[in-house]
Amino acid sequence: MSALSATSRHEYYVELGSSLPPPVQDKPEYRERRLTTAIEAFNALRPGDSYEGRLAVQIVLTGAHAAESLREAGINRENFPKMTLCRAQAASMMREERATRRMLAQEQKLRLAAASVAATAPAQPVMASAPPPSAEPQAAPPPVQATAAPPPPAPEPPPVTPLHPAVTPAVPPPSPEAIAKAEAFADEDMVAAAQIRHDRGVTPQSEAYFHHLTLPADPAVIDALVRGTSDLLTLLDDVGAEHLDTAA
């Protein structure tokens, strides 16, 4: 049985209505239709408690905003950087949707398993009382002749470990200053930043292709563009791989 209360369900419906992207034609009947579709998708996920309801809201909203980003990419077909950024945002939203869907499935599996165990738990068996000891004396068992125990096996020598095991030094992450400069360059030209990340550095081909730009020369900034894990820099992985391969 679902433990999601009517109050929580109503609150999640209101959150869906306030967070969905507006329809193309922002009219009351279109907004109502979009909200009805989102509520039906929420109920189809069958959230069983308040936490599962929170995950279901995230799944519906990320899916709706991914569709909105793809619509924006179609509108900006003539503006390649804008179209590429919209596609990357859509891909990021769809990854979030799939990851949250896996989390919801795992939570539902654990909840159903716990409910099944609680419903089928066997009753504790009653311990049988021991019979009273006999009043008659029991005969003592015959003595057991001692036998010589076999000698214990010789202990195995301990394994020899090297005194100085080899340690691979960890590469430190990019500094916050380098991350900030890399994000500023990505804001200036997303495609050029994605090309540097795709090529794992600044190459002669990318310098010739983006000759109208001043590419970063600081190795720390280039390393941040290549290995940075901020929200903006990870979007560079989704920027038009087929076009980047052609440019390279």
C-alpha atoms as a printed R data frame, in Angstrom:
    type eleno elety resid chain resno      x       y       z
1   ATOM     1    CA   MET     A     1  0.000   0.000   0.000
2   ATOM     2    CA   SER     A     2  1.255   3.474  -0.858
3   ATOM     3    CA   ALA     A     3  2.359   5.620   2.099
4   ATOM     4    CA   LEU     A     4  2.201   8.844   0.031
5   ATOM     5    CA   SER     A     5 -0.406  11.022   1.723
6   ATOM     6    CA   ALA     A     6 -2.983  13.084  -0.134
7   ATOM     7    CA   THR     A     7 -1.357  16.270   1.195
8   ATOM     8    CA   SER     A     8  2.063  15.304  -0.200
9   ATOM     9    CA   ARG     A     9  0.549  14.269  -3.519
10  ATOM    10    CA   HIS     A    10 -1.247  17.629  -3.846
11  ATOM    11    CA   GLU     A    11  1.974  19.495  -2.972
12  ATOM    12    CA   TYR     A    12  3.879  17.627  -5.669
13  ATOM    13    CA   TYR     A    13  1.162  18.463  -8.208
14  ATOM    14    CA   VAL     A    14  1.531  22.161  -7.357
15  ATOM    15    CA   GLU     A    15  5.326  21.901  -7.719
16  ATOM    16    CA   LEU     A    16  4.936  20.332 -11.144
17  ATOM    17    CA   GLY     A    17  2.592  23.102 -12.264
18  ATOM    18    CA   SER     A    18  4.967  25.858 -11.127
19  ATOM    19    CA   SER     A    19  8.183  24.305 -12.504
20  ATOM    20    CA   LEU     A    20  7.153  22.992 -15.918
21  ATOM    21    CA   PRO     A    21  8.338  24.993 -18.960
22  ATOM    22    CA   PRO     A    22  5.489  27.038 -20.460
23  ATOM    23    CA   PRO     A    23  3.795  25.783 -23.647
24  ATOM    24    CA   VAL     A    24  4.626  27.329 -26.999
25  ATOM    25    CA   GLN     A    25  1.276  29.100 -27.013
26  ATOM    26    CA   ASP     A    26  0.898  30.261 -23.428
27  ATOM    27    CA   LYS     A    27 -2.868  29.859 -23.100
28  ATOM    28    CA   PRO     A    28 -4.835  28.506 -20.114
29  ATOM    29    CA   GLU     A    29 -6.086  25.417 -21.964
30  ATOM    30    CA   TYR     A    30 -2.548  24.528 -23.119
31  ATOM    31    CA   ARG     A    31 -1.106  25.022 -19.628
32  ATOM    32    CA   GLU     A    32 -3.860  22.800 -18.194
33  ATOM    33    CA   ARG     A    33 -3.137  20.124 -20.796
34  ATOM    34    CA   ARG     A    34  0.595  20.188 -20.028
35  ATOM    35    CA   LEU     A    35 -0.031  19.924 -16.277
36  ATOM    36    CA   THR     A    36 -2.466  17.026 -16.765
37  ATOM    37    CA   THR     A    37  0.127  15.145 -18.820
38  ATOM    38    CA   ALA     A    38  2.810  15.745 -16.162
39  ATOM    39    CA   ILE     A    39  0.502  14.518 -13.368
40  ATOM    40    CA   GLU     A    40 -0.310  11.363 -15.328
41  ATOM    41    CA   ALA     A    41  3.421  10.729 -15.836
42  ATOM    42    CA   PHE     A    42  3.974  11.277 -12.080
43  ATOM    43    CA   ASN     A    43  1.256   8.738 -11.184
44  ATOM    44    CA   ALA     A    44  2.597   6.237 -13.756
45  ATOM    45    CA   LEU     A    45  5.872   6.114 -11.791
46  ATOM    46    CA   ARG     A    46  3.850   4.804  -8.777
47  ATOM    47    CA   PRO     A    47  5.679   6.582  -5.922
48  ATOM    48    CA   GLY     A    48  5.012   4.667  -2.707
49  ATOM    49    CA   ASP     A    49  6.139   7.240  -0.157
50  ATOM    50    CA   SER     A    50  7.122  10.889   0.112
51  ATOM    51    CA   TYR     A    51 10.772  10.335  -0.878
52  ATOM    52    CA   GLU     A    52  9.783   8.317  -3.944
53  ATOM    53    CA   GLY     A    53  7.367  11.144  -4.787
54  ATOM    54    CA   ARG     A    54 10.274  13.616  -4.703
55  ATOM    55    CA   LEU     A    55 12.223  11.423  -7.147
56  ATOM    56    CA   ALA     A    56  9.168  11.125  -9.421
57  ATOM    57    CA   VAL     A    57  8.840  14.937  -9.558
58  ATOM    58    CA   GLN     A    58 12.511  15.233 -10.578
59  ATOM    59    CA   ILE     A    59 12.054  12.629 -13.326
60  ATOM    60    CA   VAL     A    60  9.028  14.399 -14.823
61  ATOM    61    CA   LEU     A    61 10.619  17.874 -14.660
62  ATOM    62    CA   THR     A    62 13.985  16.873 -16.135
63  ATOM    63    CA   GLY     A    63 12.206  15.097 -18.979
64  ATOM    64    CA   ALA     A    64 10.047  18.157 -19.679
65  ATOM    65    CA   HIS     A    65 13.005  20.557 -19.646
66  ATOM    66    CA   ALA     A    66 15.038  18.226 -21.879
67  ATOM    67    CA   ALA     A    67 12.211  18.389 -24.436
68  ATOM    68    CA   GLU     A    68 12.150  22.191 -24.106
69  ATOM    69    CA   SER     A    69 15.932  22.391 -24.737
70  ATOM    70    CA   LEU     A    70 15.554  20.267 -27.870
71  ATOM    71    CA   ARG     A    71 12.789  22.589 -29.065
72  ATOM    72    CA   GLU     A    72 15.120  25.575 -28.531
73  ATOM    73    CA   ALA     A    73 17.842  23.762 -30.512
74  ATOM    74    CA   GLY     A    74 15.412  23.362 -33.417
75  ATOM    75    CA   ILE     A    75 14.532  27.066 -33.309
76  ATOM    76    CA   ASN     A    76 18.214  28.086 -33.416
77  ATOM    77    CA   ARG     A    77 19.282  25.868 -36.318
78  ATOM    78    CA   GLU     A    78 21.041  28.814 -38.000
79  ATOM    79    CA   ASN     A    79 22.982  29.708 -34.832
80  ATOM    80    CA   PHE     A    80 25.389  26.781 -34.430
81  ATOM    81    CA   PRO     A    81 26.846  27.722 -30.979
82  ATOM    82    CA   LYS     A    82 23.364  28.310 -29.545
83  ATOM    83    CA   MET     A    83 22.009  25.106 -31.113
84  ATOM    84    CA   THR     A    84 24.970  23.114 -29.776
85  ATOM    85    CA   LEU     A    85 24.520  24.521 -26.273
86  ATOM    86    CA   CYS     A    86 20.796  23.654 -26.295
87  ATOM    87    CA   ARG     A    87 21.553  20.097 -27.405
88  ATOM    88    CA   ALA     A    88 24.168  19.729 -24.678
89  ATOM    89    CA   GLN     A    89 21.715  20.981 -22.073
90  ATOM    90    CA   ALA     A    90 19.094  18.503 -23.321
91  ATOM    91    CA   ALA     A    91 21.594  15.631 -23.118
92  ATOM    92    CA   SER     A    92 22.491  16.645 -19.546
93  ATOM    93    CA   MET     A    93 18.819  16.741 -18.543
94  ATOM    94    CA   MET     A    94 18.188  13.305 -20.076
95  ATOM    95    CA   ARG     A    95 21.156  11.847 -18.156
96  ATOM    96    CA   GLU     A    96 19.711  13.239 -14.932
97  ATOM    97    CA   GLU     A    97 16.315  11.765 -15.808
98  ATOM    98    CA   ARG     A    98 17.776   8.283 -16.387
99  ATOM    99    CA   ALA     A    99 19.882   8.403 -13.203
100 ATOM   100    CA   THR     A   100 16.909   9.484 -11.069
101 ATOM   101    CA   ARG     A   101 14.748   6.779 -12.659
102 ATOM   102    CA   ARG     A   102 17.302   4.151 -11.563
103 ATOM   103    CA   MET     A   103 17.282   5.590  -8.024
104 ATOM   104    CA   LEU     A   104 13.479   5.420  -7.891
105 ATOM   105    CA   ALA     A   105 13.449   1.808  -9.117
106 ATOM   106    CA   GLN     A   106 15.996   0.855  -6.440
107 ATOM   107    CA   GLU     A   107 13.988   2.577  -3.687
108 ATOM   108    CA   GLN     A   108 10.792   0.845  -4.811
109 ATOM   109    CA   LYS     A   109 12.565  -2.535  -4.904
110 ATOM   110    CA   LEU     A   110 13.891  -2.105  -1.343
111 ATOM   111    CA   ARG     A   111 10.499  -0.935  -0.049
112 ATOM   112    CA   LEU     A   112  8.623  -3.854  -1.601
113 ATOM   113    CA   ALA     A   113 11.244  -6.347  -0.373
114 ATOM   114    CA   ALA     A   114 10.970  -5.008   3.195
115 ATOM   115    CA   ALA     A   115  7.169  -5.198   3.065
116 ATOM   116    CA   SER     A   116  7.314  -8.772   1.757
117 ATOM   117    CA   VAL     A   117  9.707  -9.856   4.527
118 ATOM   118    CA   ALA     A   118  7.519  -8.240   7.185
119 ATOM   119    CA   ALA     A   119  4.409  -9.978   5.823
120 ATOM   120    CA   THR     A   120  5.964 -13.456   5.618
121 ATOM   121    CA   ALA     A   121  8.105 -13.472   8.800
122 ATOM   122    CA   PRO     A   122  7.644 -16.907  10.502
123 ATOM   123    CA   ALA     A   123  6.570 -17.129  14.133
124 ATOM   124    CA   GLN     A   124  9.277 -17.897  16.672
125 ATOM   125    CA   PRO     A   125  9.272 -21.650  17.539
126 ATOM   126    CA   VAL     A   126  8.444 -22.618  21.140
127 ATOM   127    CA   MET     A   127 11.394 -24.246  22.900
128 ATOM   128    CA   ALA     A   128 10.508 -27.755  24.114
129 ATOM   129    CA   SER     A   129 11.072 -28.288  27.808
130 ATOM   130    CA   ALA     A   130 13.830 -30.731  28.690
131 ATOM   131    CA   PRO     A   131 12.703 -33.997  30.348
132 ATOM   132    CA   PRO     A   132 13.485 -34.298  34.070
133 ATOM   133    CA   PRO     A   133 16.672 -36.185  34.907
134 ATOM   134    CA   SER     A   134 16.245 -39.826  35.857
135 ATOM   135    CA   ALA     A   135 16.385 -40.641  39.542
136 ATOM   136    CA   GLU     A   136 18.467 -43.748  38.893
137 ATOM   137    CA   PRO     A   137 22.261 -43.233  38.911
138 ATOM   138    CA   GLN     A   138 23.890 -43.557  35.532
139 ATOM   139    CA   ALA     A   139 26.921 -45.768  35.054
140 ATOM   140    CA   ALA     A   140 30.165 -43.894  34.488
141 ATOM   141    CA   PRO     A   141 31.496 -44.166  30.922
142 ATOM   142    CA   PRO     A   142 34.602 -46.313  30.438
143 ATOM   143    CA   PRO     A   143 37.887 -44.401  30.519
144 ATOM   144    CA   VAL     A   144 39.258 -43.377  27.159
145 ATOM   145    CA   GLN     A   145 42.829 -44.409  26.534
146 ATOM   146    CA   ALA     A   146 45.020 -41.487  25.648
147 ATOM   147    CA   THR     A   147 46.709 -41.679  22.287
148 ATOM   148    CA   ALA     A   148 49.754 -39.780  21.253
149 ATOM   149    CA   ALA     A   149 48.769 -36.675  19.269
150 ATOM   150    CA   PRO     A   150 50.513 -36.223  15.902
151 ATOM   151    CA   PRO     A   151 53.153 -33.506  15.807
152 ATOM   152    CA   PRO     A   152 51.810 -30.132  14.631
153 ATOM   153    CA   PRO     A   153 52.762 -29.122  11.082
154 ATOM   154    CA   ALA     A   154 55.642 -26.736  10.661
155 ATOM   155    CA   PRO     A   155 54.457 -23.110  10.333
156 ATOM   156    CA   GLU     A   156 54.711 -21.609   6.873
157 ATOM   157    CA   PRO     A   157 57.114 -18.691   6.529
158 ATOM   158    CA   PRO     A   158 55.332 -15.306   6.319
159 ATOM   159    CA   PRO     A   159 55.186 -13.709   2.851
160 ATOM   160    CA   VAL     A   160 57.947 -11.297   2.066
161 ATOM   161    CA   THR     A   161 56.683  -7.801   1.368
162 ATOM   162    CA   PRO     A   162 58.819  -5.135  -0.246
163 ATOM   163    CA   LEU     A   163 60.176  -2.512   2.135
164 ATOM   164    CA   HIS     A   164 59.366   0.349  -0.169
165 ATOM   165    CA   PRO     A   165 56.293  -0.404  -2.301
166 ATOM   166    CA   ALA     A   166 55.916   1.682  -5.402
167 ATOM   167    CA   VAL     A   167 53.440   4.539  -4.968
168 ATOM   168    CA   THR     A   168 51.940   6.270  -7.975
169 ATOM   169    CA   PRO     A   169 51.643   9.971  -7.226
170 ATOM   170    CA   ALA     A   170 48.105  11.326  -7.671
171 ATOM   171    CA   VAL     A   171 47.653  14.168 -10.117
172 ATOM   172    CA   PRO     A   172 46.154  17.148  -8.235
173 ATOM   173    CA   PRO     A   173 42.890  18.553  -9.597
174 ATOM   174    CA   PRO     A   174 42.879  21.929 -11.360
175 ATOM   175    CA   SER     A   175 42.962  24.928  -9.038
176 ATOM   176    CA   PRO     A   176 39.828  27.069  -8.502
177 ATOM   177    CA   GLU     A   177 41.553  29.986 -10.264
178 ATOM   178    CA   ALA     A   178 42.255  27.842 -13.334
179 ATOM   179    CA   ILE     A   179 38.673  26.516 -13.293
180 ATOM   180    CA   ALA     A   180 37.310  30.074 -13.193
181 ATOM   181    CA   LYS     A   181 39.493  31.170 -16.148
182 ATOM   182    CA   ALA     A   182 38.525  28.037 -18.096
183 ATOM   183    CA   GLU     A   183 34.813  28.719 -17.498
184 ATOM   184    CA   ALA     A   184 35.278  32.332 -18.623
185 ATOM   185    CA   PHE     A   185 36.830  31.132 -21.879
186 ATOM   186    CA   ALA     A   186 34.013  28.589 -22.339
187 ATOM   187    CA   ASP     A   187 31.469  31.376 -21.871
188 ATOM   188    CA   GLU     A   188 33.260  33.380 -24.561
189 ATOM   189    CA   ASP     A   189 33.307  30.559 -27.135
190 ATOM   190    CA   MET     A   190 31.743  27.191 -26.185
191 ATOM   191    CA   VAL     A   191 32.804  25.458 -29.422
192 ATOM   192    CA   ALA     A   192 36.486  26.414 -29.108
193 ATOM   193    CA   ALA     A   193 36.535  25.290 -25.472
194 ATOM   194    CA   ALA     A   194 34.909  21.999 -26.452
195 ATOM   195    CA   GLN     A   195 37.530  21.514 -29.187
196 ATOM   196    CA   ILE     A   196 40.357  21.920 -26.633
197 ATOM   197    CA   ARG     A   197 38.683  19.415 -24.322
198 ATOM   198    CA   HIS     A   198 38.081  17.032 -27.226
199 ATOM   199    CA   ASP     A   199 41.752  17.240 -28.364
200 ATOM   200    CA   ARG     A   200 43.079  17.042 -24.757
201 ATOM   201    CA   GLY     A   201 44.895  20.328 -25.309
202 ATOM   202    CA   VAL     A   202 45.581  23.104 -27.820
203 ATOM   203    CA   THR     A   203 46.730  21.599 -31.125
204 ATOM   204    CA   PRO     A   204 48.059  23.281 -34.292
205 ATOM   205    CA   GLN     A   205 44.847  22.268 -36.042
206 ATOM   206    CA   SER     A   206 42.667  24.009 -33.459
207 ATOM   207    CA   GLU     A   207 44.910  27.118 -33.579
208 ATOM   208    CA   ALA     A   208 44.431  27.263 -37.336
209 ATOM   209    CA   TYR     A   209 40.691  26.602 -37.150
210 ATOM   210    CA   PHE     A   210 40.073  29.210 -34.424
211 ATOM   211    CA   HIS     A   211 42.611  31.743 -35.710
212 ATOM   212    CA   HIS     A   212 40.196  34.586 -34.984
213 ATOM   213    CA   LEU     A   213 40.309  33.782 -31.225
214 ATOM   214    CA   THR     A   214 43.039  34.098 -28.630
215 ATOM   215    CA   LEU     A   215 43.311  30.555 -27.307
216 ATOM   216    CA   PRO     A   216 44.543  30.001 -23.733
217 ATOM   217    CA   ALA     A   217 48.315  29.741 -23.364
218 ATOM   218    CA   ASP     A   218 48.456  29.052 -19.614
219 ATOM   219    CA   PRO     A   219 48.989  25.282 -19.101
220 ATOM   220    CA   ALA     A   220 46.882  25.416 -15.923
221 ATOM   221    CA   VAL     A   221 43.904  26.875 -17.789
222 ATOM   222    CA   ILE     A   222 44.276  24.328 -20.604
223 ATOM   223    CA   ASP     A   223 44.420  21.527 -18.023
224 ATOM   224    CA   ALA     A   224 41.264  22.895 -16.386
225 ATOM   225    CA   LEU     A   225 39.490  22.889 -19.751
226 ATOM   226    CA   VAL     A   226 40.548  19.266 -20.305
227 ATOM   227    CA   ARG     A   227 40.018  17.807 -16.795
228 ATOM   228    CA   GLY     A   228 37.627  20.263 -15.145
229 ATOM   229    CA   THR     A   229 34.467  18.764 -13.612
230 ATOM   230    CA   SER     A   230 32.307  21.833 -12.999
231 ATOM   231    CA   ASP     A   231 28.772  21.952 -14.410
232 ATOM   232    CA   LEU     A   232 29.814  24.242 -17.282
233 ATOM   233    CA   LEU     A   233 32.990  22.357 -18.195
234 ATOM   234    CA   THR     A   234 31.305  18.929 -18.218
235 ATOM   235    CA   LEU     A   235 28.814  20.296 -20.743
236 ATOM   236    CA   LEU     A   236 31.728  20.561 -23.176
237 ATOM   237    CA   ASP     A   237 31.692  16.740 -23.514
238 ATOM   238    CA   ASP     A   238 28.284  16.952 -25.223
239 ATOM   239    CA   VAL     A   239 29.073  19.769 -27.669
240 ATOM   240    CA   GLY     A   240 28.829  18.418 -31.248
241 ATOM   241    CA   ALA     A   241 31.373  15.582 -31.257
242 ATOM   242    CA   GLU     A   242 30.857  14.976 -34.982
243 ATOM   243    CA   HIS     A   243 31.697  18.614 -35.783
244 ATOM   244    CA   LEU     A   244 34.707  18.603 -33.451
245 ATOM   245    CA   ASP     A   245 36.145  15.536 -35.175
246 ATOM   246    CA   THR     A   246 35.748  17.283 -38.537
247 ATOM   247    CA   ALA     A   247 37.439  20.429 -37.251
248 ATOM   248    CA   ALA     A   248 40.330  18.406 -35.829
